[in-house]
C-alpha positions as YAML, in Angstrom:
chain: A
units: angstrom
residues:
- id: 1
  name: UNK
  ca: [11.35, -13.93, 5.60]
- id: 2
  name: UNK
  ca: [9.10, -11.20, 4.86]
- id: 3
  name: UNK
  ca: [10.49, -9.28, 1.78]
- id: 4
  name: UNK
  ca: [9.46, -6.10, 0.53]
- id: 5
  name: UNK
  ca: [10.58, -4.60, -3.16]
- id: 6
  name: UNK
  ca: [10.37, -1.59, -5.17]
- id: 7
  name: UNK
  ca: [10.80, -1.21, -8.44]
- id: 8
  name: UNK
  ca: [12.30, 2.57, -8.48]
- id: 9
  name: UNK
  ca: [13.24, 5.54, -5.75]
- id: 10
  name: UNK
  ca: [10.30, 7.50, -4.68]
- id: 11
  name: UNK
  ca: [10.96, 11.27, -3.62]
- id: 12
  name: UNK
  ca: [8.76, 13.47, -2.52]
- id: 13
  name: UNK
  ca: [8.57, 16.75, -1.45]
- id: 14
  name: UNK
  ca: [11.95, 18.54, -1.63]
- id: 15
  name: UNK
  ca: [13.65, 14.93, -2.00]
- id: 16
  name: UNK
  ca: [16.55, 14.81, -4.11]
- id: 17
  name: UNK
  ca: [18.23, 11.36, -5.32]
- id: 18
  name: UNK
  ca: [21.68, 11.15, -6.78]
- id: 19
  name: UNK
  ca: [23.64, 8.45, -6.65]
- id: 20
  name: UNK
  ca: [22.92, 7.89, -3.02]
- id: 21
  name: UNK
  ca: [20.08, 5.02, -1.60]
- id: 22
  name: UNK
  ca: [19.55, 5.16, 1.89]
- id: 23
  name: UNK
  ca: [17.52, 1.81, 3.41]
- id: 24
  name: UNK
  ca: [16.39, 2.14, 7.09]
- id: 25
  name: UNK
  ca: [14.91, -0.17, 9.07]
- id: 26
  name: UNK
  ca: [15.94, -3.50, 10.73]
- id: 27
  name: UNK
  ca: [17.14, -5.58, 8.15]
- id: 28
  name: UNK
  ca: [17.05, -3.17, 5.52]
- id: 29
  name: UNK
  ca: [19.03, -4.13, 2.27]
- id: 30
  name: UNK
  ca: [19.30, -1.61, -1.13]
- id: 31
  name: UNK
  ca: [19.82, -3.72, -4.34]
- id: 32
  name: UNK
  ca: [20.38, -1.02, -6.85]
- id: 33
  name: UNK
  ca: [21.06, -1.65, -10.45]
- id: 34
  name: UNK
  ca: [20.99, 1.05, -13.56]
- id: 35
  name: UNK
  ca: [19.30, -0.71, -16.02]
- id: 36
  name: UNK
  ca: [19.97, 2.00, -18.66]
- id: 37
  name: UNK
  ca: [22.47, 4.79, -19.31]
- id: 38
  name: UNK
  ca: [20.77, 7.77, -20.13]
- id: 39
  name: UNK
  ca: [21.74, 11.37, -20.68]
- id: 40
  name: UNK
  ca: [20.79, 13.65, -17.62]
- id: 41
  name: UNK
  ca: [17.58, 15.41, -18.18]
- id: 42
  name: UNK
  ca: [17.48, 18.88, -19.04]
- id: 43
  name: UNK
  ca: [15.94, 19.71, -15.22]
- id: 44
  name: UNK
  ca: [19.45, 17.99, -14.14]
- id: 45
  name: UNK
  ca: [21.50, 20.76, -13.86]
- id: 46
  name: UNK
  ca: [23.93, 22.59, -11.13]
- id: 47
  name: UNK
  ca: [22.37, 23.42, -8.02]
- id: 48
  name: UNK
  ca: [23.36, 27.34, -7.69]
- id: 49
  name: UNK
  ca: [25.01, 28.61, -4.12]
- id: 50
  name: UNK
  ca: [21.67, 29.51, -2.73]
- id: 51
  name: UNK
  ca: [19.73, 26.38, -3.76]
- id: 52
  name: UNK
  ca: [23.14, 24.73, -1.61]
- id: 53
  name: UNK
  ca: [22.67, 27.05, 1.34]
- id: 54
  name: UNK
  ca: [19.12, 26.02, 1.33]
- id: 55
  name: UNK
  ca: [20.63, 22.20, 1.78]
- id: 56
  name: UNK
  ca: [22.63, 23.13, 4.54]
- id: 57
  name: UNK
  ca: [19.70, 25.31, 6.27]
- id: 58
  name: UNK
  ca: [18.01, 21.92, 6.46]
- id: 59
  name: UNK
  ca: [21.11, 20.19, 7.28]
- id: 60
  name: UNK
  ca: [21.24, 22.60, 10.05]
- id: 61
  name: UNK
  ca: [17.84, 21.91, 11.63]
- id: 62
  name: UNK
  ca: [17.76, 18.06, 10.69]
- id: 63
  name: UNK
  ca: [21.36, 18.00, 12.50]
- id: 64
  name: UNK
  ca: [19.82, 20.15, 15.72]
- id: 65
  name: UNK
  ca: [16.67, 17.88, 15.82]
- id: 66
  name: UNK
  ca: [19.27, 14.60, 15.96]
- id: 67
  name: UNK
  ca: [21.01, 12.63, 18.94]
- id: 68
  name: UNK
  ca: [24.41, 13.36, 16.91]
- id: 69
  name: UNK
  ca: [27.33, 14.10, 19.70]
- id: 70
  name: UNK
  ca: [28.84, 16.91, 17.80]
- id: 71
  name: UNK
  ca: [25.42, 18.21, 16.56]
- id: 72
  name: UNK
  ca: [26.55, 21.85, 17.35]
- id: 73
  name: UNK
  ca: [30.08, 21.98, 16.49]
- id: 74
  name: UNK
  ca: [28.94, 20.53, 12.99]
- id: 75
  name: UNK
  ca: [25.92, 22.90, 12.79]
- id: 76
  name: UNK
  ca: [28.23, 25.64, 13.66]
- id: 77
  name: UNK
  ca: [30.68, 24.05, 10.76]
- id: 78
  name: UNK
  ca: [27.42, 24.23, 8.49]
- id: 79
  name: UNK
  ca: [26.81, 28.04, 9.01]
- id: 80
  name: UNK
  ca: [30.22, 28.86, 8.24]
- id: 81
  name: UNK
  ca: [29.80, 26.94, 4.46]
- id: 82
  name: UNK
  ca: [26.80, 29.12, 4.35]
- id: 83
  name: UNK
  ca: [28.35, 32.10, 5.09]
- id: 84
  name: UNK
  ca: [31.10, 31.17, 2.56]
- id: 85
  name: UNK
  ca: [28.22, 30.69, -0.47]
- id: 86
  name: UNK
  ca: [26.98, 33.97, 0.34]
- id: 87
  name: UNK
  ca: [30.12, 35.74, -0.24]
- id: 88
  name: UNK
  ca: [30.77, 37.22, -3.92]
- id: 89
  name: UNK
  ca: [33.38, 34.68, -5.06]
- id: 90
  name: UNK
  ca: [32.71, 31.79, -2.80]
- id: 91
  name: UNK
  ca: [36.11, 29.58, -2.64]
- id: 92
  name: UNK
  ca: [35.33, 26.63, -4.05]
- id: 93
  name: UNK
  ca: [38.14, 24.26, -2.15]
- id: 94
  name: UNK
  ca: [36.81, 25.41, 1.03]
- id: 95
  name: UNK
  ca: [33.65, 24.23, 0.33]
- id: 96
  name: UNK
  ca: [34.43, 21.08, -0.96]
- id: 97
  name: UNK
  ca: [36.50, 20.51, 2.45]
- id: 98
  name: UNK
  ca: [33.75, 21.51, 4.50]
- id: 99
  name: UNK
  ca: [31.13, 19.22, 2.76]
- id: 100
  name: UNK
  ca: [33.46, 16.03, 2.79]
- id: 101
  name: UNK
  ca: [33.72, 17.28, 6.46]
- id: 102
  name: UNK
  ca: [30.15, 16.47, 6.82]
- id: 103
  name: UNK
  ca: [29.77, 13.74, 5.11]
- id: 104
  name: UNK
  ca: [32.38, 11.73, 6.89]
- id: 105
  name: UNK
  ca: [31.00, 12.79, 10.01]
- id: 106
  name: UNK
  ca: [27.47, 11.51, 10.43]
- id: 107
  name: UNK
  ca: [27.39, 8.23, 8.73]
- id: 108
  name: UNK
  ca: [25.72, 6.38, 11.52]
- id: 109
  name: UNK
  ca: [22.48, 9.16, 10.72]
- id: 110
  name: UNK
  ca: [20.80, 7.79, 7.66]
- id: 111
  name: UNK
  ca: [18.70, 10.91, 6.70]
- id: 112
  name: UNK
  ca: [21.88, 13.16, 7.72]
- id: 113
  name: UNK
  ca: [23.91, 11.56, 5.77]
- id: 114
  name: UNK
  ca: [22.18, 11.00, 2.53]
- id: 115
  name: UNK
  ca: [21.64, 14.88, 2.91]
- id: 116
  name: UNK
  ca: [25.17, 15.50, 3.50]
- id: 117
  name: UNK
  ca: [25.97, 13.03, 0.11]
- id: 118
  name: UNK
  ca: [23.16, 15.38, -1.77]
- id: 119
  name: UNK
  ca: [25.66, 18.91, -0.30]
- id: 120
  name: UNK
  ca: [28.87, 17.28, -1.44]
- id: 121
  name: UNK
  ca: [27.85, 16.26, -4.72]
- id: 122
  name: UNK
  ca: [25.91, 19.88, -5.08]
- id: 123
  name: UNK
  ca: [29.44, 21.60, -3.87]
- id: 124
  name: UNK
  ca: [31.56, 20.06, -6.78]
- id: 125
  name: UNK
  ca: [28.97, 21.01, -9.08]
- id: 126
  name: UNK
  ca: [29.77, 24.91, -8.27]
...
């Protein structure tokens, strides 16, 4: 058996990694360990409302570009969290909804759904 390792996450790009691994491929396998608790870094901090619509602007294409059944009903779904972040006082609930709405429903899509992880975990930040 051919095995390959590596001995960290590499991101590029506008990559984000939290608490999600995502191994594609046949046979693909993720053995993740923390070796050490640390405190965040200072660049770890809340993602603001637009830096979230952002995510779901590239949810929104990555999810049109896909083979996913409901790709337009959940793109549509998408928009409407937008639309919600751009209001003065988003609400908060609503958002979290939508996101574990999105999450739940494209786990069978790798890069969708480590996205979608990225959105939900962004959302309870707010």
């Amino acid at each position: 058996m051919d095995t390959h390792g590596n001995n960290g996450i590499s991101a590029s790009g506008g990559a984000r990694v939290s608490h999600a691994v995502v191994a594609s491929g046949s046979n693909a396998r993720v053995d993740f360990r923390v070796t050490e608790e640390r405190a965040p870094a200072a660049e770890e901090r809340p993602l603001t409302p637009r830096e979230i619509s952002e995510l779901l602007a590239r949810f929104i294409e990555d999810l049109r570009a896909s083979e996913h059944p409901d790709r337009e009903d959940l793109a549509e779904f998408a928009q409407d969290a937008r639309e919600e972040l751009a209001a003065p006082e988003p609400r908060t609930g609503k958002l979290r909804r939508v996101a574990r709405a999105l999450t739940e429903a494209v786990p069978g899509f790798a890069a969708l759904a480590s996205l979608a992880v990225t959105i939900e975990e962004a959302v309870r930040g707010l």
